[in-house]
CSV table of N, CA and C in Angstrom, one decimal:
chain,number,residue,atom,x,y,z
A,1,UNK,N,15.1,-20.7,1.7
A,1,UNK,CA,15.4,-21.0,0.3
A,1,UNK,C,16.9,-21.4,0.3
A,2,UNK,N,17.2,-22.2,-0.7
A,2,UNK,CA,18.6,-22.7,-0.8
A,2,UNK,C,19.4,-22.0,-2.0
A,3,UNK,N,20.5,-22.6,-2.3
A,3,UNK,CA,21.4,-22.0,-3.3
A,3,UNK,C,20.7,-21.9,-4.6
A,4,UNK,N,19.8,-22.9,-4.9
A,4,UNK,CA,19.1,-22.8,-6.2
A,4,UNK,C,18.3,-21.5,-6.3
A,5,UNK,N,17.8,-21.1,-5.2
A,5,UNK,CA,16.9,-19.9,-5.2
A,5,UNK,C,17.7,-18.7,-5.6
A,6,UNK,N,19.0,-18.7,-5.2
A,6,UNK,CA,19.8,-17.5,-5.5
A,6,UNK,C,20.1,-17.4,-7.0
A,7,UNK,N,20.1,-18.5,-7.7
A,7,UNK,CA,20.3,-18.5,-9.2
A,7,UNK,C,19.0,-18.0,-9.9
A,8,UNK,N,17.9,-17.9,-9.2
A,8,UNK,CA,16.7,-17.4,-9.8
A,8,UNK,C,16.0,-16.4,-8.8
A,9,UNK,N,16.4,-15.2,-8.9
A,9,UNK,CA,16.0,-14.2,-7.9
A,9,UNK,C,14.4,-14.0,-7.9
A,10,UNK,N,13.8,-14.4,-9.0
A,10,UNK,CA,12.3,-14.2,-9.1
A,10,UNK,C,11.6,-15.4,-8.6
A,11,UNK,N,12.3,-16.4,-8.2
A,11,UNK,CA,11.6,-17.7,-7.7
A,11,UNK,C,10.6,-17.4,-6.6
A,12,UNK,N,11.0,-16.7,-5.5
A,12,UNK,CA,10.1,-16.5,-4.4
A,12,UNK,C,8.9,-15.8,-4.8
A,13,UNK,N,9.0,-14.7,-5.6
A,13,UNK,CA,7.8,-14.0,-6.1
A,13,UNK,C,6.9,-14.9,-6.9
A,14,UNK,N,7.5,-15.6,-7.8
A,14,UNK,CA,6.7,-16.5,-8.7
A,14,UNK,C,6.0,-17.5,-7.9
A,15,UNK,N,6.7,-18.1,-6.9
A,15,UNK,CA,6.1,-19.2,-6.1
A,15,UNK,C,5.0,-18.6,-5.2
A,16,UNK,N,5.2,-17.4,-4.7
A,16,UNK,CA,4.2,-16.8,-3.8
A,16,UNK,C,3.0,-16.5,-4.6
A,17,UNK,N,3.2,-16.0,-5.8
A,17,UNK,CA,2.0,-15.7,-6.7
A,17,UNK,C,1.3,-16.9,-7.1
A,18,UNK,N,2.0,-18.0,-7.4
A,18,UNK,CA,1.3,-19.3,-7.7
A,18,UNK,C,0.5,-19.8,-6.5
A,19,UNK,N,1.1,-19.7,-5.3
A,19,UNK,CA,0.5,-20.2,-4.1
A,19,UNK,C,-0.8,-19.4,-3.8
A,20,UNK,N,-0.6,-18.1,-3.9
A,20,UNK,CA,-1.8,-17.2,-3.7
A,20,UNK,C,-2.9,-17.5,-4.6
A,21,UNK,N,-2.6,-17.6,-5.9
A,21,UNK,CA,-3.6,-18.0,-6.9
A,21,UNK,C,-4.3,-19.3,-6.6
A,22,UNK,N,-3.5,-20.3,-6.2
A,22,UNK,CA,-4.0,-21.6,-5.9
A,22,UNK,C,-4.9,-21.6,-4.7
A,23,UNK,N,-4.5,-20.8,-3.7
A,23,UNK,CA,-5.3,-20.7,-2.5
A,23,UNK,C,-6.6,-20.0,-2.8
A,24,UNK,N,-6.6,-19.0,-3.7
A,24,UNK,CA,-7.8,-18.3,-4.1
A,24,UNK,C,-8.8,-19.2,-4.8
A,25,UNK,N,-8.2,-20.1,-5.7
A,25,UNK,CA,-9.0,-21.1,-6.4
A,25,UNK,C,-9.6,-22.1,-5.4
A,26,UNK,N,-8.8,-22.5,-4.4
A,26,UNK,CA,-9.3,-23.5,-3.4
A,26,UNK,C,-10.4,-22.9,-2.6
A,27,UNK,N,-10.2,-21.6,-2.2
A,27,UNK,CA,-11.2,-20.9,-1.4
A,27,UNK,C,-12.6,-20.9,-2.2
A,28,UNK,N,-12.5,-20.8,-3.5
A,28,UNK,CA,-13.7,-20.8,-4.4
A,28,UNK,C,-14.2,-22.2,-4.6
A,29,UNK,N,-13.6,-23.2,-4.0
A,29,UNK,CA,-14.1,-24.6,-4.2
A,29,UNK,C,-13.5,-25.3,-5.4
A,30,UNK,N,-12.5,-24.7,-6.0
A,30,UNK,CA,-11.9,-25.2,-7.2
A,30,UNK,C,-10.6,-25.9,-6.9
A,31,UNK,N,-10.6,-27.1,-6.2
A,31,UNK,CA,-9.4,-27.8,-5.9
A,31,UNK,C,-8.6,-28.1,-7.1
A,32,UNK,N,-9.2,-28.6,-8.2
A,32,UNK,CA,-8.5,-28.9,-9.4
A,32,UNK,C,-7.9,-27.7,-10.0
A,33,UNK,N,-8.6,-26.6,-10.0
A,33,UNK,CA,-8.0,-25.3,-10.5
A,33,UNK,C,-6.8,-24.9,-9.7
A,34,UNK,N,-6.9,-25.1,-8.4
A,34,UNK,CA,-5.7,-24.8,-7.5
A,34,UNK,C,-4.5,-25.6,-8.0
A,35,UNK,N,-4.7,-26.9,-8.2
A,35,UNK,CA,-3.6,-27.7,-8.6
A,35,UNK,C,-3.1,-27.4,-10.0
A,36,UNK,N,-4.0,-27.0,-10.9
A,36,UNK,CA,-3.6,-26.6,-12.2
A,36,UNK,C,-2.7,-25.3,-12.2
A,37,UNK,N,-3.1,-24.4,-11.3
A,37,UNK,CA,-2.3,-23.2,-11.2
A,37,UNK,C,-0.9,-23.5,-10.7
A,38,UNK,N,-0.8,-24.3,-9.7
A,38,UNK,CA,0.5,-24.7,-9.1
A,38,UNK,C,1.3,-25.5,-10.2
A,39,UNK,N,0.7,-26.4,-10.8
A,39,UNK,CA,1.4,-27.2,-11.8
A,39,UNK,C,1.9,-26.4,-12.9
A,40,UNK,N,1.1,-25.4,-13.4
A,40,UNK,CA,1.5,-24.6,-14.5
A,40,UNK,C,2.7,-23.7,-14.1
A,41,UNK,N,2.7,-23.2,-12.9
A,41,UNK,CA,3.8,-22.4,-12.4
A,41,UNK,C,5.1,-23.2,-12.3
A,42,UNK,N,5.0,-24.4,-11.8
A,42,UNK,CA,6.1,-25.2,-11.6
A,42,UNK,C,6.7,-25.7,-12.9
A,43,UNK,N,5.8,-26.2,-13.8
A,43,UNK,CA,6.2,-26.7,-15.1
A,43,UNK,C,6.9,-25.7,-15.9
A,44,UNK,N,6.5,-24.4,-15.8
A,44,UNK,CA,7.1,-23.3,-16.6
A,44,UNK,C,8.5,-22.9,-16.1
A,45,UNK,N,8.9,-23.4,-14.9
A,45,UNK,CA,10.1,-23.0,-14.3
A,45,UNK,C,11.3,-23.6,-14.9
A,46,UNK,N,12.5,-23.0,-14.9
A,46,UNK,CA,13.7,-23.6,-15.4
A,46,UNK,C,14.1,-24.9,-14.7
A,47,UNK,N,13.8,-25.0,-13.5
A,47,UNK,CA,14.1,-26.2,-12.7
A,47,UNK,C,12.8,-26.6,-11.9
A,48,UNK,N,12.0,-27.3,-12.6
A,48,UNK,CA,10.6,-27.6,-12.0
A,48,UNK,C,10.7,-28.4,-10.7
A,49,UNK,N,11.7,-29.3,-10.6
A,49,UNK,CA,11.9,-30.1,-9.4
A,49,UNK,C,12.2,-29.1,-8.2
A,50,UNK,N,13.1,-28.2,-8.3
A,50,UNK,CA,13.4,-27.3,-7.3
A,50,UNK,C,12.2,-26.4,-6.9
A,51,UNK,N,11.5,-25.9,-7.9
A,51,UNK,CA,10.4,-25.1,-7.7
A,51,UNK,C,9.3,-25.8,-6.9
A,52,UNK,N,9.0,-27.1,-7.3
A,52,UNK,CA,8.0,-27.9,-6.6
A,52,UNK,C,8.4,-28.0,-5.1
A,53,UNK,N,9.7,-28.3,-4.9
A,53,UNK,CA,10.1,-28.5,-3.5
A,53,UNK,C,10.0,-27.2,-2.8
A,54,UNK,N,10.5,-26.1,-3.4
A,54,UNK,CA,10.5,-24.8,-2.7
A,54,UNK,C,9.1,-24.3,-2.4
A,55,UNK,N,8.1,-24.6,-3.3
A,55,UNK,CA,6.8,-24.2,-3.1
A,55,UNK,C,6.2,-24.9,-1.9
A,56,UNK,N,6.4,-26.2,-1.9
A,56,UNK,CA,5.8,-27.0,-0.7
A,56,UNK,C,6.5,-26.6,0.6
A,57,UNK,N,7.8,-26.4,0.5
A,57,UNK,CA,8.5,-26.0,1.8
A,57,UNK,C,8.0,-24.6,2.2
A,58,UNK,N,7.7,-23.7,1.3
A,58,UNK,CA,7.2,-22.4,1.6
A,58,UNK,C,5.9,-22.5,2.3
A,59,UNK,N,5.0,-23.3,1.8
A,59,UNK,CA,3.7,-23.5,2.4
A,59,UNK,C,3.8,-24.2,3.8
A,60,UNK,N,4.6,-25.2,3.9
A,60,UNK,CA,4.7,-25.8,5.2
A,60,UNK,C,5.4,-24.9,6.2
A,61,UNK,N,6.3,-24.0,5.7
A,61,UNK,CA,7.0,-23.1,6.6
A,61,UNK,C,5.9,-22.1,7.1
A,62,UNK,N,5.1,-21.6,6.3
A,62,UNK,CA,4.0,-20.7,6.7
A,62,UNK,C,3.0,-21.4,7.6
A,63,UNK,N,2.7,-22.6,7.3
A,63,UNK,CA,1.8,-23.4,8.3
A,63,UNK,C,2.5,-23.5,9.6
A,64,UNK,N,3.8,-23.8,9.7
A,64,UNK,CA,4.5,-23.9,10.9
A,64,UNK,C,4.4,-22.6,11.7
A,65,UNK,N,4.6,-21.5,11.1
A,65,UNK,CA,4.6,-20.2,11.7
A,65,UNK,C,3.2,-19.9,12.3
A,66,UNK,N,2.1,-20.3,11.5
A,66,UNK,CA,0.8,-20.1,12.0
A,66,UNK,C,0.4,-21.0,13.1
A,67,UNK,N,0.9,-22.3,13.1
A,67,UNK,CA,0.7,-23.2,14.2
A,67,UNK,C,1.3,-22.6,15.4
A,68,UNK,N,2.5,-22.1,15.3
A,68,UNK,CA,3.2,-21.5,16.5
A,68,UNK,C,2.4,-20.3,17.0
A,69,UNK,N,1.8,-19.5,16.1
A,69,UNK,CA,1.0,-18.3,16.5
A,69,UNK,C,-0.2,-18.8,17.2
A,70,UNK,N,-0.9,-19.8,16.7
A,70,UNK,CA,-2.1,-20.4,17.3
A,70,UNK,C,-1.8,-21.1,18.6
A,71,UNK,N,-0.6,-21.6,18.8
A,71,UNK,CA,-0.2,-22.2,20.0
A,71,UNK,C,0.4,-21.2,21.0
A,72,UNK,N,0.1,-19.9,20.8
A,72,UNK,CA,0.6,-18.9,21.7
A,72,UNK,C,2.1,-18.9,21.8
A,73,UNK,N,2.7,-19.0,20.6
A,73,UNK,CA,4.2,-18.9,20.6
A,73,UNK,C,4.8,-20.1,21.2
A,74,UNK,N,4.1,-21.2,21.2
A,74,UNK,CA,4.7,-22.5,21.8
A,74,UNK,C,4.3,-22.7,23.2
A,75,UNK,N,3.6,-21.8,23.8
A,75,UNK,CA,3.2,-22.0,25.2
A,75,UNK,C,1.9,-22.8,25.4
A,76,UNK,N,1.1,-23.0,24.3
A,76,UNK,CA,-0.1,-23.8,24.3
A,76,UNK,C,0.1,-24.9,23.3
A,77,UNK,N,-0.3,-26.1,23.6
A,77,UNK,CA,-0.1,-27.2,22.7
A,77,UNK,C,-1.1,-27.1,21.5
A,78,UNK,N,-0.7,-27.5,20.3
A,78,UNK,CA,-1.5,-27.6,19.2
A,78,UNK,C,-1.5,-29.1,18.8
A,79,UNK,N,-2.7,-29.7,18.7
A,79,UNK,CA,-2.8,-31.1,18.5
A,79,UNK,C,-3.1,-31.3,17.0
A,80,UNK,N,-2.3,-32.3,16.4
A,80,UNK,CA,-2.5,-32.7,15.0
A,80,UNK,C,-3.2,-34.0,15.0
A,81,UNK,N,-4.2,-34.2,14.2
A,81,UNK,CA,-4.9,-35.4,14.1
A,81,UNK,C,-5.1,-35.8,12.7
A,82,UNK,N,-5.0,-37.1,12.4
A,82,UNK,CA,-5.2,-37.6,11.1
A,82,UNK,C,-6.5,-38.5,11.1
A,83,UNK,N,-7.3,-38.3,10.1
A,83,UNK,CA,-8.6,-39.1,10.0
A,83,UNK,C,-8.6,-39.9,8.8
A,84,UNK,N,-9.3,-41.0,8.8
A,84,UNK,CA,-9.5,-41.8,7.6
A,84,UNK,C,-10.8,-41.3,6.9
A,85,UNK,N,-11.1,-42.0,5.8
A,85,UNK,CA,-12.2,-41.5,5.0
A,85,UNK,C,-13.6,-41.6,5.7
A,86,UNK,N,-13.6,-42.4,6.8
A,86,UNK,CA,-14.9,-42.5,7.6
A,86,UNK,C,-14.9,-41.6,8.7
A,87,UNK,N,-13.9,-40.7,8.9
A,87,UNK,CA,-13.8,-39.8,10.0
A,87,UNK,C,-13.3,-40.3,11.3
A,88,UNK,N,-12.7,-41.5,11.3
A,88,UNK,CA,-12.1,-42.0,12.5
A,88,UNK,C,-10.6,-41.6,12.5
A,89,UNK,N,-10.1,-41.2,13.7
A,89,UNK,CA,-8.7,-40.9,13.9
A,89,UNK,C,-7.9,-42.1,13.7
A,90,UNK,N,-6.7,-41.9,13.0
A,90,UNK,CA,-5.8,-43.0,12.8
A,90,UNK,C,-4.4,-42.6,13.2
A,91,UNK,N,-3.6,-43.5,13.6
A,91,UNK,CA,-2.2,-43.1,13.9
A,91,UNK,C,-1.5,-42.7,12.6
A,92,UNK,N,-0.5,-41.8,12.7
A,92,UNK,CA,0.1,-41.2,11.5
A,92,UNK,C,0.7,-42.3,10.6
A,93,UNK,N,1.2,-43.4,11.2
A,93,UNK,CA,1.9,-44.4,10.4
A,93,UNK,C,0.9,-45.2,9.6
A,94,UNK,N,-0.4,-45.1,9.9
A,94,UNK,CA,-1.5,-45.8,9.1
A,94,UNK,C,-2.2,-44.9,8.1
A,95,UNK,N,-1.8,-43.6,8.1
A,95,UNK,CA,-2.3,-42.7,7.1
A,95,UNK,C,-1.8,-42.9,5.7
A,96,UNK,N,-2.5,-42.4,4.7
A,96,UNK,CA,-2.0,-42.5,3.4
A,96,UNK,C,-0.6,-41.9,3.3
A,97,UNK,N,0.3,-42.4,2.4
A,97,UNK,CA,1.6,-41.8,2.3
A,97,UNK,C,1.7,-40.3,2.1
A,98,UNK,N,0.9,-39.7,1.3
A,98,UNK,CA,1.0,-38.2,1.2
A,98,UNK,C,0.6,-37.5,2.5
A,99,UNK,N,-0.3,-38.0,3.2
A,99,UNK,CA,-0.7,-37.4,4.5
A,99,UNK,C,0.4,-37.6,5.5
A,100,UNK,N,1.0,-38.8,5.5
A,100,UNK,CA,2.1,-39.0,6.4
A,100,UNK,C,3.2,-38.0,6.1
A,101,UNK,N,3.5,-37.9,4.8
A,101,UNK,CA,4.6,-36.9,4.4
A,101,UNK,C,4.3,-35.5,4.9
A,102,UNK,N,3.0,-35.1,4.7
A,102,UNK,CA,2.6,-33.8,5.0
A,102,UNK,C,2.7,-33.5,6.5
A,103,UNK,N,2.3,-34.5,7.3
A,103,UNK,CA,2.4,-34.4,8.8
A,103,UNK,C,3.8,-34.3,9.2
A,104,UNK,N,4.6,-35.2,8.7
A,104,UNK,CA,6.0,-35.3,9.1
A,104,UNK,C,6.8,-34.0,8.7
A,105,UNK,N,6.4,-33.5,7.5
A,105,UNK,CA,7.1,-32.2,7.0
A,105,UNK,C,6.7,-31.1,7.9
A,106,UNK,N,5.4,-31.0,8.3
A,106,UNK,CA,4.9,-29.9,9.1
A,106,UNK,C,5.5,-30.0,10.5
A,107,UNK,N,5.6,-31.2,11.0
A,107,UNK,CA,6.2,-31.4,12.4
A,107,UNK,C,7.7,-31.0,12.4
A,108,UNK,N,8.4,-31.4,11.3
A,108,UNK,CA,9.8,-31.0,11.2
A,108,UNK,C,9.9,-29.4,11.2
A,109,UNK,N,9.1,-28.8,10.4
A,109,UNK,CA,9.1,-27.3,10.4
A,109,UNK,C,8.7,-26.7,11.7
A,110,UNK,N,7.7,-27.3,12.4
A,110,UNK,CA,7.3,-26.7,13.7
A,110,UNK,C,8.4,-26.8,14.7
A,111,UNK,N,9.2,-27.9,14.6
A,111,UNK,CA,10.3,-28.1,15.5
A,111,UNK,C,11.6,-27.4,15.0
A,112,UNK,N,11.5,-26.6,13.9
A,112,UNK,CA,12.7,-25.9,13.5
A,112,UNK,C,13.7,-26.7,12.7
A,113,UNK,N,13.3,-27.9,12.3
A,113,UNK,CA,14.3,-28.8,11.5
A,113,UNK,C,14.0,-28.7,10.0
A,114,UNK,N,14.4,-27.6,9.4
A,114,UNK,CA,14.1,-27.4,8.0
A,114,UNK,C,14.8,-28.5,7.1
A,115,UNK,N,15.9,-28.9,7.5
A,115,UNK,CA,16.6,-30.0,6.8
A,115,UNK,C,15.8,-31.3,6.7
A,116,UNK,N,15.1,-31.6,7.8
A,116,UNK,CA,14.3,-32.8,7.8
A,116,UNK,C,13.0,-32.6,7.0
A,117,UNK,N,12.5,-31.4,7.0
A,117,UNK,CA,11.3,-31.0,6.2
A,117,UNK,C,11.7,-31.2,4.7
A,118,UNK,N,12.9,-30.6,4.3
A,118,UNK,CA,13.4,-30.7,3.0
A,118,UNK,C,13.5,-32.2,2.6
A,119,UNK,N,14.0,-33.0,3.5
A,119,UNK,CA,14.3,-34.4,3.2
A,119,UNK,C,12.9,-35.1,2.9
A,120,UNK,N,11.9,-34.8,3.7
A,120,UNK,CA,10.6,-35.4,3.5
A,120,UNK,C,10.0,-35.1,2.1
A,121,UNK,N,10.1,-33.8,1.7
A,121,UNK,CA,9.6,-33.4,0.4
A,121,UNK,C,10.5,-34.0,-0.7
A,122,UNK,N,11.8,-34.0,-0.5
A,122,UNK,CA,12.7,-34.6,-1.5
A,122,UNK,C,12.4,-36.1,-1.8
A,123,UNK,N,12.1,-36.8,-0.7
A,123,UNK,CA,11.8,-38.3,-0.8
A,123,UNK,C,10.5,-38.4,-1.6
A,124,UNK,N,9.5,-37.6,-1.3
A,124,UNK,CA,8.2,-37.6,-2.0
A,124,UNK,C,8.4,-37.3,-3.5
A,125,UNK,N,9.2,-36.2,-3.7
A,125,UNK,CA,9.4,-35.9,-5.1
A,125,UNK,C,10.1,-36.9,-5.9
A,126,UNK,N,11.0,-37.7,-5.3
A,126,UNK,CA,11.8,-38.7,-5.9
A,126,UNK,C,11.0,-40.0,-6.1
A,127,UNK,N,10.2,-40.3,-5.1
A,127,UNK,CA,9.5,-41.6,-5.1
A,127,UNK,C,8.0,-41.7,-5.3
A,128,UNK,N,7.3,-40.6,-5.1
A,128,UNK,CA,5.9,-40.6,-5.1
A,128,UNK,C,5.3,-40.6,-6.5
A,129,UNK,N,4.2,-41.2,-6.7
A,129,UNK,CA,3.5,-41.2,-8.0
A,129,UNK,C,2.9,-39.7,-8.1
A,130,UNK,N,2.7,-39.3,-9.3
A,130,UNK,CA,2.1,-38.0,-9.5
A,130,UNK,C,0.8,-37.7,-8.7
A,131,UNK,N,0.0,-38.7,-8.6
A,131,UNK,CA,-1.3,-38.4,-7.9
A,131,UNK,C,-1.0,-38.3,-6.4
A,132,UNK,N,0.0,-38.9,-5.9
A,132,UNK,CA,0.4,-38.7,-4.5
A,132,UNK,C,1.0,-37.3,-4.3
A,133,UNK,N,1.8,-36.9,-5.2
A,133,UNK,CA,2.3,-35.5,-5.1
A,133,UNK,C,1.2,-34.5,-5.2
A,134,UNK,N,0.2,-34.7,-6.0
A,134,UNK,CA,-0.9,-33.8,-6.0
A,134,UNK,C,-1.7,-33.8,-4.7
A,135,UNK,N,-1.8,-35.0,-4.1
A,135,UNK,CA,-2.5,-35.1,-2.8
A,135,UNK,C,-1.6,-34.3,-1.7
A,136,UNK,N,-0.3,-34.4,-1.8
A,136,UNK,CA,0.5,-33.7,-0.8
A,136,UNK,C,0.4,-32.2,-1.0
A,137,UNK,N,0.3,-31.7,-2.3
A,137,UNK,CA,0.2,-30.3,-2.5
A,137,UNK,C,-1.2,-29.8,-2.0
A,138,UNK,N,-2.2,-30.6,-2.3
A,138,UNK,CA,-3.6,-30.3,-1.8
A,138,UNK,C,-3.6,-30.1,-0.3
A,139,UNK,N,-2.9,-31.1,0.4
A,139,UNK,CA,-2.9,-31.1,1.8
A,139,UNK,C,-2.2,-29.8,2.3
A,140,UNK,N,-1.0,-29.4,1.7
A,140,UNK,CA,-0.3,-28.2,2.1
A,140,UNK,C,-1.2,-27.0,1.8
A,141,UNK,N,-1.9,-26.9,0.7
A,141,UNK,CA,-2.7,-25.8,0.4
A,141,UNK,C,-3.9,-25.7,1.4
A,142,UNK,N,-4.6,-26.9,1.7
A,142,UNK,CA,-5.7,-26.9,2.6
A,142,UNK,C,-5.3,-26.4,4.0
A,143,UNK,N,-4.2,-26.9,4.5
A,143,UNK,CA,-3.7,-26.5,5.8
A,143,UNK,C,-3.4,-25.0,5.8
A,144,UNK,N,-2.7,-24.5,4.8
A,144,UNK,CA,-2.4,-23.1,4.7
A,144,UNK,C,-3.6,-22.3,4.7
A,145,UNK,N,-4.6,-22.7,4.0
A,145,UNK,CA,-5.9,-21.9,3.9
A,145,UNK,C,-6.6,-22.0,5.3
A,146,UNK,N,-6.7,-23.1,5.9
A,146,UNK,CA,-7.4,-23.2,7.2
A,146,UNK,C,-6.7,-22.5,8.3
A,147,UNK,N,-5.4,-22.7,8.3
A,147,UNK,CA,-4.6,-22.0,9.4
A,147,UNK,C,-4.6,-20.5,9.2
A,148,UNK,N,-4.6,-20.0,8.0
A,148,UNK,CA,-4.6,-18.6,7.8
A,148,UNK,C,-6.0,-18.0,8.2
A,149,UNK,N,-7.0,-18.7,7.8
A,149,UNK,CA,-8.4,-18.3,8.2
A,149,UNK,C,-8.5,-18.3,9.8
A,150,UNK,N,-8.0,-19.3,10.4
A,150,UNK,CA,-8.0,-19.3,11.9
A,150,UNK,C,-7.2,-18.2,12.5
A,151,UNK,N,-6.0,-17.9,12.0
A,151,UNK,CA,-5.2,-16.8,12.5
A,151,UNK,C,-5.9,-15.5,12.3
A,152,UNK,N,-6.5,-15.3,11.1
A,152,UNK,CA,-7.2,-14.0,10.8
A,152,UNK,C,-8.4,-13.9,11.8
A,153,UNK,N,-9.1,-15.0,12.0
A,153,UNK,CA,-10.3,-14.9,12.9
A,153,UNK,C,-9.9,-14.6,14.3
A,154,UNK,N,-8.7,-15.0,14.7
A,154,UNK,CA,-8.2,-14.7,16.1
A,154,UNK,C,-7.3,-13.5,16.2
A,155,UNK,N,-7.2,-12.7,15.1
A,155,UNK,CA,-6.5,-11.5,15.1
A,155,UNK,C,-5.0,-11.7,15.2
A,156,UNK,N,-4.5,-12.9,14.7
A,156,UNK,CA,-3.1,-13.2,14.7
A,156,UNK,C,-2.4,-12.9,13.4
A,157,UNK,N,-1.1,-12.7,13.4
A,157,UNK,CA,-0.5,-12.2,12.2
A,157,UNK,C,-0.5,-13.3,11.1
A,158,UNK,N,-0.7,-12.8,9.9
A,158,UNK,CA,-0.7,-13.7,8.6
A,158,UNK,C,0.1,-12.9,7.6
A,159,UNK,N,1.0,-13.5,6.9
A,159,UNK,CA,1.7,-12.8,5.8
A,159,UNK,C,0.8,-12.2,4.8
A,160,UNK,N,1.2,-11.0,4.3
A,160,UNK,CA,0.3,-10.2,3.4
A,160,UNK,C,-0.1,-11.0,2.2
A,161,UNK,N,0.8,-11.9,1.6
A,161,UNK,CA,0.4,-12.6,0.4
A,161,UNK,C,-0.7,-13.6,0.8
A,162,UNK,N,-0.7,-14.1,2.0
A,162,UNK,CA,-1.8,-15.1,2.4
A,162,UNK,C,-3.1,-14.3,2.7
A,163,UNK,N,-3.0,-13.2,3.2
A,163,UNK,CA,-4.2,-12.4,3.5
A,163,UNK,C,-4.8,-11.9,2.2
A,164,UNK,N,-3.9,-11.6,1.2
A,164,UNK,CA,-4.4,-11.2,-0.1
A,164,UNK,C,-5.1,-12.4,-0.8
A,165,UNK,N,-4.7,-13.6,-0.6
A,165,UNK,CA,-5.3,-14.8,-1.2
A,165,UNK,C,-6.7,-15.0,-0.6
A,166,UNK,N,-7.0,-14.4,0.5
A,166,UNK,CA,-8.3,-14.5,1.1
A,166,UNK,C,-9.3,-13.7,0.3
């Protein structure tokens, strides 16, 4: 979290609760409800831009930690693949912009480059259309849900708020 977070000591709790509620809705098959929960939490914040960025960074950070756990702490490779609508693998540069942003953000986090991850999210927040931002958030939520499920299934650590969202 950055200096903006220090000005709002409740931000982390608020964002964690919003993410947990969105993940629970997504688990119930309510993707639109998941996005509605996140949007409502971000819109009601004093600085919605910062909250949107921090929420996505929090999700990608958790995904990164779970990828590391699944990759045996970095000793086993974890492969990321991107598929088109027909199920064919595509190079990252040919993926839809929100998917490219999600992959690049996660890779930056996995490699410990939080500044690059922030830059990816900031570029998206500044330039992406609302529907692209929604797609980026859905991608972050889906990965968080799938990775947490896989970690739980393998007996690997998952933060309590993610376990509660299950």
